[in-house]
Amino acid sequence: MTTTTMRTLSAPRASARTQSGAFLLEALVGVLIFAFGILGLVGLQAQAIRNTNDLQYRGEAIQIANAAMGRMWTMDRTQIKTSYEGDKGTGGEGYTALVEAAARLPGNDVDDNKPTVTVAAGPTTTSSQVTVTVRWQLPGEAGPHQYVGTVMVGQNT
């Protein structure tokens, strides 16, 4: 007679082997959080560079407009309107020099971004109010930035 031995299956005992995947999962979550942090820092750095570029171009626009207004102060007030008044590419020789100076700003090759100069009557009969607008547009932006400077040219008597 042959005897058959039956083995009984017992429930697996809790051992270190059943816990080994938990540490790996924690490490993957930690790497994921770290990656999102690095992506956030890269985004902040990109925005900081963009703001720095914008500030650089704003400073150049201010310098260009102030240089043009400074040249106007040295001119005869009656000649300012014929020499400087212009809009989007048309004007006298002073305006042409202003457009050439503004050409180093980005996006200034578009006609809508050309500088504008308006000359209006001042508070006295011997003065004029001049407004100079210089525009620039960074790549990828929908609309231009602008700097507007206003100056009184002439004598206040």
Tab-separated table of N, CA and C in Angstrom:
chain	number	residue	atom	x	y	z
A	1	MET	N	0.805	-1.148	0.000
A	1	MET	CA	0.000	0.000	0.000
A	1	MET	C	0.864	1.232	0.000
A	2	THR	N	0.494	2.104	-0.801
A	2	THR	CA	1.269	3.329	-0.939
A	2	THR	C	0.559	4.428	-0.171
A	3	THR	N	1.375	5.101	0.515
A	3	THR	CA	0.810	6.202	1.291
A	3	THR	C	1.106	7.526	0.565
A	4	THR	N	0.120	8.298	0.432
A	4	THR	CA	0.285	9.601	-0.213
A	4	THR	C	0.307	10.659	0.873
A	5	THR	N	1.294	11.443	0.752
A	5	THR	CA	1.417	12.516	1.725
A	5	THR	C	0.802	13.789	1.123
A	6	MET	N	-0.054	14.358	1.867
A	6	MET	CA	-0.666	15.597	1.399
A	6	MET	C	-0.024	16.758	2.129
A	7	ARG	N	0.372	17.645	1.369
A	7	ARG	CA	0.928	18.853	1.970
A	7	ARG	C	-0.169	19.897	2.071
A	8	THR	N	-0.165	20.556	3.125
A	8	THR	CA	-1.138	21.628	3.282
A	8	THR	C	-0.455	22.943	2.981
A	9	LEU	N	-1.142	23.711	2.235
A	9	LEU	CA	-0.601	25.030	1.908
A	9	LEU	C	-0.966	25.976	3.036
A	10	SER	N	0.024	26.595	3.525
A	10	SER	CA	-0.236	27.544	4.598
A	10	SER	C	-0.151	28.965	4.035
A	11	ALA	N	-0.750	29.879	4.697
A	11	ALA	CA	-0.723	31.284	4.279
A	11	ALA	C	0.702	31.792	4.365
A	12	PRO	N	1.110	32.573	3.392
A	12	PRO	CA	2.479	33.071	3.437
A	12	PRO	C	2.689	33.966	4.647
A	13	ARG	N	3.852	33.806	5.210
A	13	ARG	CA	4.174	34.610	6.376
A	13	ARG	C	4.671	35.979	5.928
A	14	ALA	N	4.376	36.981	6.717
A	14	ALA	CA	4.858	38.324	6.426
A	14	ALA	C	6.368	38.322	6.565
A	15	SER	N	7.020	38.748	5.533
A	15	SER	CA	8.470	38.776	5.583
A	15	SER	C	8.964	40.055	4.923
A	16	ALA	N	10.227	40.272	4.986
A	16	ALA	CA	10.831	41.464	4.376
A	16	ALA	C	10.645	41.452	2.872
A	17	ARG	N	10.496	40.265	2.305
A	17	ARG	CA	10.367	40.139	0.864
A	17	ARG	C	9.096	40.825	0.348
A	18	THR	N	8.018	40.806	1.079
A	18	THR	CA	6.774	41.419	0.631
A	18	THR	C	6.831	42.946	0.730
A	19	GLN	N	7.757	43.518	1.464
A	19	GLN	CA	7.866	44.956	1.636
A	19	GLN	C	8.905	45.586	0.720
A	20	SER	N	9.573	44.855	-0.090
A	20	SER	CA	10.712	45.385	-0.840
A	20	SER	C	10.308	46.414	-1.901
A	21	GLY	N	9.104	46.415	-2.433
A	21	GLY	CA	8.702	47.374	-3.460
A	21	GLY	C	8.318	48.729	-2.909
A	22	ALA	N	8.026	48.830	-1.634
A	22	ALA	CA	7.583	50.097	-1.050
A	22	ALA	C	8.695	51.138	-1.098
A	23	PHE	N	9.909	50.739	-0.822
A	23	PHE	CA	11.025	51.686	-0.860
A	23	PHE	C	11.252	52.202	-2.276
A	24	LEU	N	11.131	51.353	-3.260
A	24	LEU	CA	11.305	51.748	-4.654
A	24	LEU	C	10.229	52.762	-5.055
A	25	LEU	N	9.001	52.535	-4.623
A	25	LEU	CA	7.911	53.453	-4.915
A	25	LEU	C	8.163	54.813	-4.267
A	26	GLU	N	8.620	54.834	-3.032
A	26	GLU	CA	8.948	56.092	-2.354
A	26	GLU	C	10.060	56.828	-3.077
A	27	ALA	N	11.047	56.104	-3.558
A	27	ALA	CA	12.154	56.732	-4.288
A	27	ALA	C	11.656	57.341	-5.593
A	28	LEU	N	10.776	56.651	-6.305
A	28	LEU	CA	10.236	57.177	-7.561
A	28	LEU	C	9.393	58.430	-7.331
A	29	VAL	N	8.603	58.445	-6.267
A	29	VAL	CA	7.817	59.635	-5.935
A	29	VAL	C	8.748	60.798	-5.595
A	30	GLY	N	9.811	60.519	-4.863
A	30	GLY	CA	10.789	61.559	-4.534
A	30	GLY	C	11.455	62.124	-5.773
A	31	VAL	N	11.816	61.267	-6.714
A	31	VAL	CA	12.423	61.735	-7.963
A	31	VAL	C	11.430	62.577	-8.754
A	32	LEU	N	10.161	62.182	-8.760
A	32	LEU	CA	9.126	62.938	-9.462
A	32	LEU	C	8.967	64.333	-8.867
A	33	ILE	N	8.923	64.438	-7.564
A	33	ILE	CA	8.807	65.743	-6.899
A	33	ILE	C	10.029	66.597	-7.197
A	34	PHE	N	11.200	66.006	-7.154
A	34	PHE	CA	12.434	66.724	-7.471
A	34	PHE	C	12.413	67.233	-8.911
A	35	ALA	N	11.924	66.405	-9.850
A	35	ALA	CA	11.868	66.802	-11.260
A	35	ALA	C	10.931	67.995	-11.458
A	36	PHE	N	9.772	67.978	-10.788
A	36	PHE	CA	8.863	69.118	-10.884
A	36	PHE	C	9.491	70.379	-10.303
A	37	GLY	N	10.240	70.231	-9.237
A	37	GLY	CA	10.951	71.378	-8.666
A	37	GLY	C	11.967	71.953	-9.628
A	38	ILE	N	12.723	71.089	-10.286
A	38	ILE	CA	13.714	71.554	-11.266
A	38	ILE	C	13.019	72.238	-12.443
A	39	LEU	N	11.907	71.680	-12.921
A	39	LEU	CA	11.152	72.310	-14.011
A	39	LEU	C	10.650	73.695	-13.602
A	40	GLY	N	10.214	73.827	-12.375
A	40	GLY	CA	9.784	75.136	-11.877
A	40	GLY	C	10.925	76.135	-11.862
A	41	LEU	N	12.096	75.695	-11.417
A	41	LEU	CA	13.259	76.584	-11.409
A	41	LEU	C	13.675	76.992	-12.819
A	42	VAL	N	13.605	76.060	-13.760
A	42	VAL	CA	13.936	76.381	-15.151
A	42	VAL	C	12.945	77.402	-15.699
A	43	GLY	N	11.669	77.254	-15.370
A	43	GLY	CA	10.654	78.221	-15.802
A	43	GLY	C	10.900	79.595	-15.206
A	44	LEU	N	11.267	79.654	-13.931
A	44	LEU	CA	11.586	80.943	-13.300
A	44	LEU	C	12.797	81.593	-13.951
A	45	GLN	N	13.806	80.789	-14.263
A	45	GLN	CA	15.008	81.314	-14.912
A	45	GLN	C	14.681	81.867	-16.293
A	46	ALA	N	13.852	81.163	-17.044
A	46	ALA	CA	13.462	81.635	-18.380
A	46	ALA	C	12.702	82.957	-18.279
A	47	GLN	N	11.808	83.080	-17.309
A	47	GLN	CA	11.058	84.331	-17.132
A	47	GLN	C	11.988	85.461	-16.694
A	48	ALA	N	12.961	85.161	-15.856
A	48	ALA	CA	13.926	86.183	-15.430
A	48	ALA	C	14.747	86.682	-16.614
A	49	ILE	N	15.152	85.788	-17.495
A	49	ILE	CA	15.909	86.193	-18.685
A	49	ILE	C	15.041	87.048	-19.592
A	50	ARG	N	13.781	86.665	-19.751
A	50	ARG	CA	12.856	87.442	-20.590
A	50	ARG	C	12.674	88.851	-20.014
A	51	ASN	N	12.500	88.953	-18.702
A	51	ASN	CA	12.353	90.272	-18.065
A	51	ASN	C	13.626	91.099	-18.204
A	52	THR	N	14.778	90.452	-18.098
A	52	THR	CA	16.042	91.168	-18.264
A	52	THR	C	16.164	91.724	-19.672
A	53	ASN	N	15.801	90.932	-20.675
A	53	ASN	CA	15.824	91.421	-22.054
A	53	ASN	C	14.874	92.590	-22.240
A	54	ASP	N	13.673	92.491	-21.660
A	54	ASP	CA	12.707	93.577	-21.772
A	54	ASP	C	13.246	94.855	-21.128
A	55	LEU	N	13.881	94.724	-19.977
A	55	LEU	CA	14.452	95.899	-19.314
A	55	LEU	C	15.587	96.509	-20.129
A	56	GLN	N	16.373	95.662	-20.772
A	56	GLN	CA	17.454	96.177	-21.619
A	56	GLN	C	16.879	96.995	-22.774
A	57	TYR	N	15.861	96.470	-23.429
A	57	TYR	CA	15.261	97.186	-24.558
A	57	TYR	C	14.513	98.430	-24.094
A	58	ARG	N	13.916	98.381	-22.907
A	58	ARG	CA	13.250	99.570	-22.373
A	58	ARG	C	14.277	100.681	-22.122
A	59	GLY	N	15.430	100.314	-21.578
A	59	GLY	CA	16.492	101.295	-21.358
A	59	GLY	C	16.996	101.891	-22.667
A	60	GLU	N	17.142	101.048	-23.695
A	60	GLU	CA	17.567	101.564	-25.000
A	60	GLU	C	16.516	102.491	-25.591
A	61	ALA	N	15.234	102.148	-25.439
A	61	ALA	CA	14.163	103.004	-25.952
A	61	ALA	C	14.162	104.354	-25.251
A	62	ILE	N	14.382	104.347	-23.947
A	62	ILE	CA	14.445	105.606	-23.196
A	62	ILE	C	15.614	106.451	-23.685
A	63	GLN	N	16.761	105.816	-23.899
A	63	GLN	CA	17.939	106.546	-24.377
A	63	GLN	C	17.686	107.126	-25.766
A	64	ILE	N	17.075	106.362	-26.650
A	64	ILE	CA	16.802	106.836	-28.011
A	64	ILE	C	15.842	108.019	-27.985
A	65	ALA	N	14.760	107.920	-27.219
A	65	ALA	CA	13.785	109.009	-27.138
A	65	ALA	C	14.395	110.252	-26.490
A	66	ASN	N	15.157	110.071	-25.411
A	66	ASN	CA	15.769	111.226	-24.743
A	66	ASN	C	16.824	111.894	-25.619
A	67	ALA	N	17.559	111.113	-26.405
A	67	ALA	CA	18.535	111.706	-27.321
A	67	ALA	C	17.831	112.549	-28.376
A	68	ALA	N	16.722	112.062	-28.898
A	68	ALA	CA	15.968	112.827	-29.892
A	68	ALA	C	15.415	114.111	-29.272
A	69	MET	N	14.881	114.016	-28.049
A	69	MET	CA	14.350	115.212	-27.391
A	69	MET	C	15.469	116.192	-27.056
A	70	GLY	N	16.642	115.684	-26.722
A	70	GLY	CA	17.787	116.564	-26.469
A	70	GLY	C	18.211	117.320	-27.721
A	71	ARG	N	18.190	116.629	-28.877
A	71	ARG	CA	18.504	117.325	-30.135
A	71	ARG	C	17.456	118.388	-30.446
A	72	MET	N	16.215	118.135	-30.071
A	72	MET	CA	15.153	119.126	-30.315
A	72	MET	C	15.378	120.389	-29.501
A	73	TRP	N	15.903	120.252	-28.291
A	73	TRP	CA	16.167	121.426	-27.461
A	73	TRP	C	17.210	122.339	-28.091
A	74	THR	N	18.128	121.784	-28.875
A	74	THR	CA	19.177	122.604	-29.490
A	74	THR	C	18.720	123.238	-30.801
A	75	MET	N	17.568	122.863	-31.306
A	75	MET	CA	17.075	123.371	-32.586
A	75	MET	C	16.223	124.621	-32.393
A	76	ASP	N	16.010	125.291	-33.511
A	76	ASP	CA	15.045	126.375	-33.533
A	76	ASP	C	13.656	125.742	-33.397
A	77	ARG	N	12.862	126.243	-32.470
A	77	ARG	CA	11.565	125.645	-32.175
A	77	ARG	C	10.657	125.588	-33.399
A	78	THR	N	10.773	126.529	-34.290
A	78	THR	CA	9.898	126.554	-35.463
A	78	THR	C	10.257	125.472	-36.480
A	79	GLN	N	11.451	124.891	-36.381
A	79	GLN	CA	11.879	123.850	-37.316
A	79	GLN	C	11.584	122.429	-36.825
A	80	ILE	N	11.182	122.301	-35.576
A	80	ILE	CA	10.977	120.963	-35.002
A	80	ILE	C	9.866	120.215	-35.724
A	81	LYS	N	8.765	120.897	-36.009
A	81	LYS	CA	7.629	120.210	-36.626
A	81	LYS	C	7.996	119.651	-38.000
A	82	THR	N	8.693	120.416	-38.822
A	82	THR	CA	9.037	119.931	-40.166
A	82	THR	C	10.145	118.881	-40.131
A	83	SER	N	11.023	118.950	-39.144
A	83	SER	CA	12.144	118.023	-39.095
A	83	SER	C	11.798	116.710	-38.388
A	84	TYR	N	10.964	116.777	-37.346
A	84	TYR	CA	10.758	115.598	-36.506
A	84	TYR	C	9.371	114.986	-36.561
A	85	GLU	N	8.353	115.759	-36.826
A	85	GLU	CA	7.017	115.170	-36.729
A	85	GLU	C	6.861	114.081	-37.777
A	86	GLY	N	6.468	112.919	-37.333
A	86	GLY	CA	6.302	111.790	-38.238
A	86	GLY	C	5.543	110.678	-37.563
A	87	ASP	N	5.040	109.781	-38.408
A	87	ASP	CA	4.247	108.671	-37.900
A	87	ASP	C	4.495	107.442	-38.747
A	88	LYS	N	5.003	106.409	-38.112
A	88	LYS	CA	5.167	105.105	-38.750
A	88	LYS	C	5.964	105.160	-40.051
A	89	GLY	N	7.072	105.871	-40.030
A	89	GLY	CA	7.991	105.810	-41.161
A	89	GLY	C	8.038	107.019	-42.056
A	90	THR	N	7.183	108.005	-41.871
A	90	THR	CA	7.221	109.190	-42.722
A	90	THR	C	7.482	110.417	-41.861
A	91	GLY	N	8.466	111.214	-42.254
A	91	GLY	CA	8.795	112.422	-41.515
A	91	GLY	C	10.049	113.050	-42.076
A	92	GLY	N	10.517	114.129	-41.437
A	92	GLY	CA	11.692	114.850	-41.898
A	92	GLY	C	12.990	114.135	-41.557
A	93	GLU	N	14.109	114.865	-41.754
A	93	GLU	CA	15.424	114.238	-41.554
A	93	GLU	C	15.698	113.895	-40.093
A	94	GLY	N	15.205	114.669	-39.166
A	94	GLY	CA	15.355	114.328	-37.749
A	94	GLY	C	14.587	113.071	-37.400
A	95	TYR	N	13.411	112.949	-37.993
A	95	TYR	CA	12.612	111.749	-37.757
A	95	TYR	C	13.283	110.528	-38.376
A	96	THR	N	13.881	110.694	-39.536
A	96	THR	CA	14.588	109.586	-40.182
A	96	THR	C	15.727	109.086	-39.291
A	97	ALA	N	16.453	110.012	-38.656
A	97	ALA	CA	17.531	109.620	-37.734
A	97	ALA	C	16.964	108.869	-36.526
A	98	LEU	N	15.795	109.291	-36.049
A	98	LEU	CA	15.148	108.605	-34.926
A	98	LEU	C	14.758	107.183	-35.318
A	99	VAL	N	14.222	107.008	-36.527
A	99	VAL	CA	13.834	105.670	-36.999
A	99	VAL	C	15.067	104.778	-37.134
A	100	GLU	N	16.176	105.341	-37.631
A	100	GLU	CA	17.408	104.555	-37.765
A	100	GLU	C	17.933	104.130	-36.395
A	101	ALA	N	17.847	105.020	-35.409
A	101	ALA	CA	18.309	104.672	-34.060
A	101	ALA	C	17.408	103.606	-33.440
A	102	ALA	N	16.111	103.692	-33.695
A	102	ALA	CA	15.167	102.729	-33.121
A	102	ALA	C	15.211	101.389	-33.832
A	103	ALA	N	15.882	101.309	-34.970
A	103	ALA	CA	15.934	100.061	-35.733
A	103	ALA	C	16.683	98.959	-34.992
A	104	ARG	N	17.497	99.309	-33.991
A	104	ARG	CA	18.229	98.270	-33.252
A	104	ARG	C	17.361	97.589	-32.204
A	105	LEU	N	16.139	98.089	-32.002
A	105	LEU	CA	15.209	97.435	-31.085
A	105	LEU	C	14.480	96.314	-31.817
A	106	PRO	N	14.157	95.214	-31.133
A	106	PRO	CA	13.494	94.097	-31.822
A	106	PRO	C	12.069	94.449	-32.217
A	107	GLY	N	11.658	93.935	-33.360
A	107	GLY	CA	10.296	94.145	-33.838
A	107	GLY	C	10.059	95.495	-34.446
A	108	ASN	N	11.115	96.281	-34.636
A	108	ASN	CA	10.956	97.627	-35.172
A	108	ASN	C	10.882	97.640	-36.692
A	109	ASP	N	11.019	96.474	-37.324
A	109	ASP	CA	10.899	96.408	-38.768
A	109	ASP	C	9.439	96.412	-39.217
A	110	VAL	N	8.511	96.266	-38.273
A	110	VAL	CA	7.082	96.325	-38.584
A	110	VAL	C	6.656	97.790	-38.566
A	111	ASP	N	5.886	98.211	-39.573
A	111	ASP	CA	5.495	99.622	-39.679
A	111	ASP	C	4.735	100.118	-38.456
A	112	ASP	N	3.904	99.262	-37.851
A	112	ASP	CA	3.142	99.678	-36.676
A	112	ASP	C	4.035	99.936	-35.468
A	113	ASN	N	5.266	99.432	-35.469
A	113	ASN	CA	6.181	99.608	-34.342
A	113	ASN	C	7.172	100.747	-34.547
A	114	LYS	N	7.075	101.481	-35.642
A	114	LYS	CA	7.980	102.609	-35.881
A	114	LYS	C	7.703	103.699	-34.843
A	115	PRO	N	8.718	104.506	-34.530
A	115	PRO	CA	8.500	105.594	-33.569
A	115	PRO	C	7.539	106.642	-34.134
A	116	THR	N	6.888	107.356	-33.244
A	116	THR	CA	6.034	108.467	-33.648
A	116	THR	C	6.444	109.712	-32.879
A	117	VAL	N	6.334	110.853	-33.543
A	117	VAL	CA	6.632	112.144	-32.924
A	117	VAL	C	5.478	113.079	-33.249
A	118	THR	N	4.909	113.698	-32.222
A	118	THR	CA	3.863	114.705	-32.432
A	118	THR	C	4.313	116.000	-31.790
A	119	VAL	N	4.035	117.099	-32.481
A	119	VAL	CA	4.383	118.434	-31.996
A	119	VAL	C	3.085	119.208	-31.847
A	120	ALA	N	2.835	119.704	-30.649
A	120	ALA	CA	1.622	120.468	-30.368
A	120	ALA	C	2.013	121.817	-29.770
A	121	ALA	N	1.070	122.716	-29.759
A	121	ALA	CA	1.321	124.043	-29.177
A	121	ALA	C	1.582	123.894	-27.685
A	122	GLY	N	2.534	124.675	-27.196
A	122	GLY	CA	2.881	124.641	-25.782
A	122	GLY	C	2.027	125.592	-24.979
A	123	PRO	N	2.352	125.772	-23.704
A	123	PRO	CA	1.562	126.664	-22.853
A	123	PRO	C	1.750	128.148	-23.197
A	124	THR	N	2.825	128.471	-23.910
A	124	THR	CA	3.043	129.852	-24.350
A	124	THR	C	3.171	129.861	-25.867
A	125	THR	N	3.176	131.040	-26.436
A	125	THR	CA	3.289	131.151	-27.895
A	125	THR	C	4.699	130.853	-28.382
A	126	THR	N	5.669	130.809	-27.487
A	126	THR	CA	7.055	130.542	-27.888
A	126	THR	C	7.520	129.142	-27.487
A	127	SER	N	6.586	128.241	-27.206
A	127	SER	CA	6.981	126.891	-26.821
A	127	SER	C	6.104	125.861	-27.540
A	128	SER	N	6.630	124.650	-27.603
A	128	SER	CA	5.903	123.530	-28.207
A	128	SER	C	6.010	122.325	-27.287
A	129	GLN	N	4.964	121.523	-27.281
A	129	GLN	CA	4.982	120.268	-26.523
A	129	GLN	C	5.231	119.144	-27.523
A	130	VAL	N	6.333	118.413	-27.299
A	130	VAL	CA	6.721	117.335	-28.201
A	130	VAL	C	6.560	116.008	-27.468
A	131	THR	N	5.901	115.053	-28.128
A	131	THR	CA	5.731	113.710	-27.577
A	131	THR	C	6.406	112.717	-28.501
A	132	VAL	N	7.346	111.950	-27.948
A	132	VAL	CA	8.085	110.935	-28.708
A	132	VAL	C	7.683	109.565	-28.161
A	133	THR	N	7.250	108.674	-29.051
A	133	THR	CA	6.871	107.308	-28.673
A	133	THR	C	7.784	106.335	-29.397
A	134	VAL	N	8.487	105.500	-28.632
A	134	VAL	CA	9.380	104.486	-29.206
A	134	VAL	C	8.812	103.124	-28.823
A	135	ARG	N	8.685	102.232	-29.811
A	135	ARG	CA	8.098	100.906	-29.584
A	135	ARG	C	9.098	99.804	-29.886
A	136	TRP	N	8.895	98.648	-29.233
A	136	TRP	CA	9.666	97.444	-29.527
A	136	TRP	C	8.795	96.247	-29.198
A	137	GLN	N	9.093	95.122	-29.820
A	137	GLN	CA	8.295	93.910	-29.606
A	137	GLN	C	9.218	92.704	-29.536
A	138	LEU	N	9.190	92.020	-28.402
A	138	LEU	CA	10.004	90.823	-28.228
A	138	LEU	C	9.424	89.672	-29.032
A	139	PRO	N	10.253	88.748	-29.490
A	139	PRO	CA	9.748	87.601	-30.248
A	139	PRO	C	8.743	86.789	-29.427
A	140	GLY	N	7.658	86.397	-30.066
A	140	GLY	CA	6.655	85.584	-29.411
A	140	GLY	C	5.611	86.367	-28.642
A	141	GLU	N	5.710	87.683	-28.592
A	141	GLU	CA	4.713	88.476	-27.878
A	141	GLU	C	3.662	88.991	-28.852
A	142	ALA	N	2.441	89.130	-28.360
A	142	ALA	CA	1.331	89.519	-29.225
A	142	ALA	C	1.374	90.996	-29.599
A	143	GLY	N	1.766	91.855	-28.673
A	143	GLY	CA	1.750	93.286	-28.928
A	143	GLY	C	3.051	93.950	-28.527
A	144	PRO	N	3.274	95.179	-29.025
A	144	PRO	CA	4.526	95.870	-28.713
A	144	PRO	C	4.496	96.546	-27.341
A	145	HIS	N	5.689	96.767	-26.814
A	145	HIS	CA	5.880	97.615	-25.636
A	145	HIS	C	6.164	99.018	-26.162
A	146	GLN	N	6.028	100.018	-25.310
A	146	GLN	CA	6.337	101.364	-25.770
A	146	GLN	C	6.820	102.240	-24.627
A	147	TYR	N	7.621	103.229	-25.004
A	147	TYR	CA	8.044	104.275	-24.078
A	147	TYR	C	7.572	105.588	-24.666
A	148	VAL	N	6.907	106.410	-23.862
A	148	VAL	CA	6.400	107.704	-24.314
A	148	VAL	C	7.085	108.784	-23.488
A	149	GLY	N	7.774	109.681	-24.168
A	149	GLY	CA	8.412	110.812	-23.499
A	149	GLY	C	7.831	112.101	-24.009
A	150	THR	N	7.585	113.053	-23.104
A	150	THR	CA	7.035	114.349	-23.470
A	150	THR	C	7.958	115.435	-22.957
A	151	VAL	N	8.191	116.434	-23.800
A	151	VAL	CA	9.098	117.513	-23.433
A	151	VAL	C	8.536	118.844	-23.961
A	152	MET	N	8.818	119.910	-23.218
A	152	MET	CA	8.484	121.272	-23.673
A	152	MET	C	9.729	121.870	-24.309
A	153	VAL	N	9.583	122.367	-25.514
A	153	VAL	CA	10.716	122.957	-26.219
A	153	VAL	C	10.361	124.413	-26.511
A	154	GLY	N	11.253	125.314	-26.194
A	154	GLY	CA	11.039	126.742	-26.451
A	154	GLY	C	11.263	127.531	-25.183
A	155	GLN	N	10.735	128.725	-25.217
A	155	GLN	CA	10.913	129.627	-24.084
A	155	GLN	C	9.598	129.817	-23.356
A	156	ASN	N	9.659	129.838	-22.069
A	156	ASN	CA	8.495	130.172	-21.254
A	156	ASN	C	8.686	131.593	-20.757
A	157	THR	N	7.967	132.513	-21.372
A	157	THR	CA	8.120	133.922	-20.990
A	157	THR	C	6.863	134.452	-20.394
